[in-house]
Coordinates of C-alpha atoms in Angstrom, one line a residue:
X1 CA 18.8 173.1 -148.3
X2 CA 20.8 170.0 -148.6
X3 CA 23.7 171.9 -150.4
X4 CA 23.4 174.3 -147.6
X5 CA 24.4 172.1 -144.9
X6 CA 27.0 170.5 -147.1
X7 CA 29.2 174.3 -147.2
X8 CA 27.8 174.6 -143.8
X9 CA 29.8 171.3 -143.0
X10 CA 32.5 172.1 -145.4
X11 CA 32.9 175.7 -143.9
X12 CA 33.0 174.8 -140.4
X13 CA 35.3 171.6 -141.3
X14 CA 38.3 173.3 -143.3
X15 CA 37.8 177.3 -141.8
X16 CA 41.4 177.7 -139.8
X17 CA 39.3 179.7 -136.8
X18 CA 36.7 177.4 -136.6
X19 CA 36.2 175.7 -133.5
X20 CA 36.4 172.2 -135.7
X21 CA 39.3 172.9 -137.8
X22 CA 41.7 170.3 -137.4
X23 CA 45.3 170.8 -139.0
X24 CA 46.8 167.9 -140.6
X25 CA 49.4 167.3 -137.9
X26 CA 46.9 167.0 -135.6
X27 CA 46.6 163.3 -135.2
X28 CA 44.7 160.9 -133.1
X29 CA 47.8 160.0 -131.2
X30 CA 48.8 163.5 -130.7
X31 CA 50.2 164.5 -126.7
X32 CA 49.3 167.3 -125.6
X33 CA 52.3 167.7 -123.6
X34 CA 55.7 166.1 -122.8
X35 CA 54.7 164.9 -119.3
X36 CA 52.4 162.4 -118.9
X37 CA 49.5 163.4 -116.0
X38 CA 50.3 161.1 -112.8
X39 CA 47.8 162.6 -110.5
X40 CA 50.8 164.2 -108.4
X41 CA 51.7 167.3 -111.3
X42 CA 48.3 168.0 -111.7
X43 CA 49.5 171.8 -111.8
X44 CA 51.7 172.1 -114.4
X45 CA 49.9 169.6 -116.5
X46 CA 47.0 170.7 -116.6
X47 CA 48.7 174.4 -117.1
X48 CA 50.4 172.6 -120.6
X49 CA 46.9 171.3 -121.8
X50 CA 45.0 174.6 -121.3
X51 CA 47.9 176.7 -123.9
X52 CA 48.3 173.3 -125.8
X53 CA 44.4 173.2 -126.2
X54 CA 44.2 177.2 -126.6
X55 CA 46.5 177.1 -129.5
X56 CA 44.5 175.0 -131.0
X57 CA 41.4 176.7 -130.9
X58 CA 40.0 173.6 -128.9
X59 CA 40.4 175.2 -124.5
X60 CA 36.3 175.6 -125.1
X61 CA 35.5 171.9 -125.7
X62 CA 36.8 170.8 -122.0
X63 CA 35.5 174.1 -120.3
X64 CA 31.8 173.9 -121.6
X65 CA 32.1 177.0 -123.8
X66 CA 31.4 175.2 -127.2
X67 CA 28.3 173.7 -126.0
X68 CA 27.1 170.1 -127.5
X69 CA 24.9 171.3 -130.7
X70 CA 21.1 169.2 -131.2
X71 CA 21.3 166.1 -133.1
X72 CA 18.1 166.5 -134.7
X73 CA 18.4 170.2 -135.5
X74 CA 21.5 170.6 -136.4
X75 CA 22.8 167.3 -137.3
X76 CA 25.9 168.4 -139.6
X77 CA 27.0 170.6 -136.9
X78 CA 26.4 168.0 -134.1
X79 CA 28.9 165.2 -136.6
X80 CA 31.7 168.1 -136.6
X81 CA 31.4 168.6 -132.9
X82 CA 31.2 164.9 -132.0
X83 CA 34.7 164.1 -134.4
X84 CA 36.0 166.9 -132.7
X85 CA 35.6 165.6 -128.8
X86 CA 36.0 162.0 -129.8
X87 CA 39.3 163.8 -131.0
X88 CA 39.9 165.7 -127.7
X89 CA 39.4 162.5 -125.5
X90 CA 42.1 160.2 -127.6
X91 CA 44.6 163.4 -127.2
X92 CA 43.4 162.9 -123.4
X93 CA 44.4 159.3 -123.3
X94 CA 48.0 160.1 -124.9
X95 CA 48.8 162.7 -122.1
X96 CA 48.3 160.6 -119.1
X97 CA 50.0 158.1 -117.0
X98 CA 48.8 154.2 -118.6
X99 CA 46.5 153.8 -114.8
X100 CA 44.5 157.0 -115.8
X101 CA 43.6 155.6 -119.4
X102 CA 40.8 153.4 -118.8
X103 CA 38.8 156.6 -117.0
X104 CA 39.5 158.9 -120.3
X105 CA 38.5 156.3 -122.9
X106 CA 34.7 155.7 -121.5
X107 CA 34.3 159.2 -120.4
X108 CA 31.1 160.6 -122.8
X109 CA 32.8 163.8 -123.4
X110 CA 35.8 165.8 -123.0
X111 CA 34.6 168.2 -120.9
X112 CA 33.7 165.1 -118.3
X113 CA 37.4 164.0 -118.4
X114 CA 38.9 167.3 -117.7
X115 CA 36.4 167.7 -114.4
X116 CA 37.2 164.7 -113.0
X117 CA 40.4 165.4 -112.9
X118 CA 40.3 168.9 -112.0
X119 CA 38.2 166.9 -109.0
X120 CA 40.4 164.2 -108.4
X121 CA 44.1 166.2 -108.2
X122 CA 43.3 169.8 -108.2
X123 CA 42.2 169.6 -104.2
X124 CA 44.6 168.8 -101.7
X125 CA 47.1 171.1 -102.4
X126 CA 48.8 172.0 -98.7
X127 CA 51.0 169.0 -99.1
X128 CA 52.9 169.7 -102.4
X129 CA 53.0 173.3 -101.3
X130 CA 54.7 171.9 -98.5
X131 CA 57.2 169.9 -100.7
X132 CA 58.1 172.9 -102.9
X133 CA 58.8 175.1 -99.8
X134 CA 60.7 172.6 -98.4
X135 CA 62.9 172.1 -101.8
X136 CA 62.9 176.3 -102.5
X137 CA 64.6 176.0 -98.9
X138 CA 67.2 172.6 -99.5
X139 CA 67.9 173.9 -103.0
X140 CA 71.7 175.3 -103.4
X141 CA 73.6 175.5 -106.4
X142 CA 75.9 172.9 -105.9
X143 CA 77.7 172.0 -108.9
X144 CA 75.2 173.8 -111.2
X145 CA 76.0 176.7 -113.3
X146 CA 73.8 180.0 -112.3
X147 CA 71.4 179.8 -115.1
X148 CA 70.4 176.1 -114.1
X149 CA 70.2 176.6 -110.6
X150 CA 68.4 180.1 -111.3
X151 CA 66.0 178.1 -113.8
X152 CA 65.0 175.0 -111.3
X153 CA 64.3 177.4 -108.8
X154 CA 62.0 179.2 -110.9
X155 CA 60.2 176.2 -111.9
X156 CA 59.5 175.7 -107.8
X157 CA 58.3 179.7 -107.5
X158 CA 56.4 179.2 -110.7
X159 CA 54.1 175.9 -109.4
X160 CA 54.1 177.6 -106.0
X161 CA 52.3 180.6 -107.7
X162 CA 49.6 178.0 -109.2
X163 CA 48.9 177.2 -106.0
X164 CA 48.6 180.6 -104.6
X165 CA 47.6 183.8 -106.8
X166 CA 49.8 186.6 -105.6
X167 CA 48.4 189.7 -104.8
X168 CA 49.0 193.0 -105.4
X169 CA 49.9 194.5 -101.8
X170 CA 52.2 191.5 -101.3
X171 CA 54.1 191.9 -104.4
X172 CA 57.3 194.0 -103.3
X173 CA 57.6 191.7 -99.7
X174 CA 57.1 188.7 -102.2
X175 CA 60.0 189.8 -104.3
X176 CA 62.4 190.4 -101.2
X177 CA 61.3 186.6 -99.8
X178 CA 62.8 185.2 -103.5
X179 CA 65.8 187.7 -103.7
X180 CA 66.7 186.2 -100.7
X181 CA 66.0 182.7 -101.8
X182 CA 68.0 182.9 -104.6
X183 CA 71.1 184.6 -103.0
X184 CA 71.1 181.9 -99.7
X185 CA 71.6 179.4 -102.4
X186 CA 74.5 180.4 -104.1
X187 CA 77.7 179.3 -103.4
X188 CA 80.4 181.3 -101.0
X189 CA 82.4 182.4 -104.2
X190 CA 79.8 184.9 -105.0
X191 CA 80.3 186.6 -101.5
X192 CA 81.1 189.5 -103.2
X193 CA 78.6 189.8 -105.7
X194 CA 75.8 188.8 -103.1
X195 CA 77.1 191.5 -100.8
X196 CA 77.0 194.2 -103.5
X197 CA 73.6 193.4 -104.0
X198 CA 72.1 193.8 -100.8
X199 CA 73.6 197.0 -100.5
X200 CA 71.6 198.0 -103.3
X201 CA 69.0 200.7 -103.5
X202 CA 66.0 200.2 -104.3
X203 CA 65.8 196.3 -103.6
X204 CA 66.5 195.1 -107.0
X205 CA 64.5 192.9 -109.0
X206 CA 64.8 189.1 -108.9
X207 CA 65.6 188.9 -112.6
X208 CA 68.0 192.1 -112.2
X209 CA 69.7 189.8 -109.5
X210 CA 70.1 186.8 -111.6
X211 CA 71.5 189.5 -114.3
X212 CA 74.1 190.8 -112.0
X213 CA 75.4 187.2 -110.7
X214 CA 75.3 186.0 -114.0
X215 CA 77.3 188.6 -115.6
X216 CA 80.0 187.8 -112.6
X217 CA 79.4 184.2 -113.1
X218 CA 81.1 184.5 -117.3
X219 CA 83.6 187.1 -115.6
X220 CA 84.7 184.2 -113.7
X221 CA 84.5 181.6 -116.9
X222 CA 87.1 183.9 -119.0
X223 CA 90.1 182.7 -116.9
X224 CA 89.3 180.0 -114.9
X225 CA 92.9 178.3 -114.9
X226 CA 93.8 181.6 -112.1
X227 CA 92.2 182.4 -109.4
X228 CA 93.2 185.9 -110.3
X229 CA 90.2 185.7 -112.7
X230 CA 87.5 185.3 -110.8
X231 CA 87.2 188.8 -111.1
X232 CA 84.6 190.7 -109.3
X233 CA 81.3 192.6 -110.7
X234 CA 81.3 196.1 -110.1
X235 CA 77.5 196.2 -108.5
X236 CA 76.0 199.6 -108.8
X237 CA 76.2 200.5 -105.2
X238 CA 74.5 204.0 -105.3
X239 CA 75.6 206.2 -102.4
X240 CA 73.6 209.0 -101.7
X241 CA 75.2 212.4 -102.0
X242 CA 78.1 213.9 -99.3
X243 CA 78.1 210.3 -97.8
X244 CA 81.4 210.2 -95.9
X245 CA 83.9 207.9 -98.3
X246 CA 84.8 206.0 -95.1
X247 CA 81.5 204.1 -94.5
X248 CA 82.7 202.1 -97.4
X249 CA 85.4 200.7 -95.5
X250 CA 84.0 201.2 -92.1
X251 CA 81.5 198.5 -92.6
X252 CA 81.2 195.6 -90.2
X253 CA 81.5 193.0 -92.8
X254 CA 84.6 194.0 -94.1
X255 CA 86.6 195.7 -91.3
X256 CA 89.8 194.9 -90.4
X257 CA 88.9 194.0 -87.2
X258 CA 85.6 191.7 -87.8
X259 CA 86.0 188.4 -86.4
X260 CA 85.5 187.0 -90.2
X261 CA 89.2 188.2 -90.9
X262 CA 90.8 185.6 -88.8
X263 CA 93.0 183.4 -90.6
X264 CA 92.4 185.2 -94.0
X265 CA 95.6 185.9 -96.3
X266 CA 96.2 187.7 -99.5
X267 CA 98.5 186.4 -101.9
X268 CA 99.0 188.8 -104.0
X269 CA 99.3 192.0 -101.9
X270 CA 100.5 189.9 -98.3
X271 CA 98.1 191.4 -96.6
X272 CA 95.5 189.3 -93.7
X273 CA 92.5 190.6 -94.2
X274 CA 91.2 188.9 -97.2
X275 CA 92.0 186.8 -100.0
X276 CA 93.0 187.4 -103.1
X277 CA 89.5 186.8 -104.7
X278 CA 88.6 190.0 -102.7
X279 CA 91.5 192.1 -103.4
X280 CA 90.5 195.1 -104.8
X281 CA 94.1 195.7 -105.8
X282 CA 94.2 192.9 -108.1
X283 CA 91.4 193.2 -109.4
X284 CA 89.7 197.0 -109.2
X285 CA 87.8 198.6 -106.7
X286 CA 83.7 198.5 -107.4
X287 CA 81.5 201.1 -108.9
X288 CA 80.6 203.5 -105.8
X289 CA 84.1 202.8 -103.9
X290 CA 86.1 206.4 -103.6
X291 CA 88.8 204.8 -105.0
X292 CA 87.0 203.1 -108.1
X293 CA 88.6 203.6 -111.6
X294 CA 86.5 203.4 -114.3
X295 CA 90.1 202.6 -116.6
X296 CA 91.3 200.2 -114.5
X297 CA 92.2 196.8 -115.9
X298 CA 92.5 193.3 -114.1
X299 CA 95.8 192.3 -113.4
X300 CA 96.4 189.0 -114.6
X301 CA 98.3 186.8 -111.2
X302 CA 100.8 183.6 -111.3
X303 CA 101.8 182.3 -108.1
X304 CA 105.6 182.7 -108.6
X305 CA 105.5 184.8 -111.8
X306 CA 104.2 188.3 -110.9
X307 CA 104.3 191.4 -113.0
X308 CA 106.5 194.0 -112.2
X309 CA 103.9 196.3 -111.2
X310 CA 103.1 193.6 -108.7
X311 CA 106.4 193.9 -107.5
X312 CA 106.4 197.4 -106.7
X313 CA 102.7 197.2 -105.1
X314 CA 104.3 194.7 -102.4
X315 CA 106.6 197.3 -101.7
X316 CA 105.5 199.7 -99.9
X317 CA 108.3 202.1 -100.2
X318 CA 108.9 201.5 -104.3
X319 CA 105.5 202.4 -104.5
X320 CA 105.5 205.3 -102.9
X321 CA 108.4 206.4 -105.1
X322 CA 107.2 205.5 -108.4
X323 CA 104.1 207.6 -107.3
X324 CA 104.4 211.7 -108.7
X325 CA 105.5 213.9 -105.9
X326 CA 105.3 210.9 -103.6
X327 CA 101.9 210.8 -103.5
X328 CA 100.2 207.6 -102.5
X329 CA 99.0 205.8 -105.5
X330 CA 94.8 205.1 -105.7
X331 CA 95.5 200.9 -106.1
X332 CA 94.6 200.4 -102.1
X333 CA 92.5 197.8 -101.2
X334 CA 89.4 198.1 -98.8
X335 CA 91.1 197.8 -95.5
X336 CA 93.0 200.9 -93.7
X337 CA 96.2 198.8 -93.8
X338 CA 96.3 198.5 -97.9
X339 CA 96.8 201.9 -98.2
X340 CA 99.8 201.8 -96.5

């Protein structure tokens, strides 16, 4: 019988899937995640201990699943499970703030410590849910490139969310509320982009939205000594079919005579109705435009040092020469006065 406990011990000891398996990294002084608890990130720490503690085959110790065995019945089985919550509670004290210590290290078991503080910091949420809306709405990108502005402000969405399961029937209003979020915060150089994608139907996806900006975003990044580089994305604007070509241009946003037009200039194609990070005839009409080519090429612009093909787009009348049979050439830009 005695040899039986002994494999018994051995079995349960040194089995990789049993509940008391311990690799040998695993140390006494082993964190269980980067950030030490403080009482105030309760919600992301605790979400780093449960995967920490899953991986480890250990998430059943704190949540009373692997259950204390009987000292006297089972003793060899009671000396692994005892090693192995005497081995939780140290990982315990290494992943809090040094004021929480003193209530891990006399707690009796594991299971104690992880209550307490599920009782202590896991109530009370309004307030932080209050902080993260307030910095979802004060966040802007700033000086941040699109992925680390995209990134923090998934971070805030993701600890809202452990706050507040989402539902299924508020799903599609709850992706429009963080589309939205995400394009108020970007800065006014992706007017375009932003524009293209609110035209967009269906509403696309948050992560198709990042996509799209991010794509313009390394447009931008090939050529950034010119502003003739910041070239712009050509969004999939779907229109649906025998829509008249001049809703395009007959928009409010971007009509000639919108208020928003005042004061605007174009140096490349001297017109006042936009600026040359919006001029289509530098830099291509977008996908779903009448006039879009999908062969068209960039130009490449230097203030004082344009291309001859420049030269004969500010000319109206060499252009309409160098067109076949005088016909006007398809480089206008969105306004009713390009095509001229």
């Amino acid at each position: 019988m005695g040899d039986d406990n002994v494999s018994l011990s051995l079995k349960l000891g040194l089995d990789s899937s049993s509940r008391y398996y311990f690799h040998h990294s695993d140390t006494s002084a082993t964190k269980l995640c980067s950030q030490l608890l403080d009482g105030e990130n309760w919600a992301t720490w605790s979400r780093s201990v449960e995967i920490a503690l899953s991986v480890k085959n250990k998430l059943g110790f704190v949540t009373g699943k692997f259950k204390k065995p009987s000292k006297s019945t089972d003793p060899d089985e009671f000396d692994l499970w005892e090693r192995a919550n005497h081995m939780l509670i140290s990982w315990f004290s290494h992943s809090v703030s040094p004021d929480l210590v003193p209530s891990v290290l006399f707690a009796p078991i594991a299971q104690h410590v992880w209550e307490d503080f599920q009782a202590r910091f896991a109530q009370g949420n309004l307030p932080r849910i209050f902080q993260i809306q307030s910095s979802i709405g004060s966040h802007v990108q700033g000086a941040m490139s699109i992925a680390n502005y995209y990134t923090k402000l998934r971070g805030f969405w993701d600890e809202l969310d452990s706050y507040r399961p989402l539902s299924t029937k508020r799903h599609a209003h709850h992706n429009e509320d963080r589309l939205m979020q995400f394009l108020v915060g970007l800065n006014d150089t992706y007017n375009p982009i932003r524009g293209q994608i609110l035209l967009l139907k269906p509403v696309p996806d948050i992560r198709e939205a990042n996509n799209m900006v991010t794509q313009d975003e390394k447009q931008r990044e090939i050529g950034n000594n010119s502003p003739a580089d910041n070239f712009l994305v050509a969004a999939a604007v779907q229109f649906s079919k025998g829509s008249n070509p001049n809703k395009f241009s007959g928009n409010s946003s971007f009509s000639p005579s919108n208020s928003n037009t005042e004061g605007l200039f174009c140096k490349y194609c001297k017109k006042d109705t936009h600026t040359i990070e919006n001029c289509y005839k530098l830099y291509g009409f977008p996908l779903g435009h009448p006039r879009h080519d999908p062969n068209f090429k960039p130009k490449s612009y230097r203030p004082g040092h344009q291309n001859q093909q420049h030269g004969a787009r500010s000319n109206p009348a060499a252009a309409h020469a160098a067109s076949p049979n005088g016909a006007t050439p398809p480089l206008s830009g969105l306004f009713a006065e390009q095509y001229q």
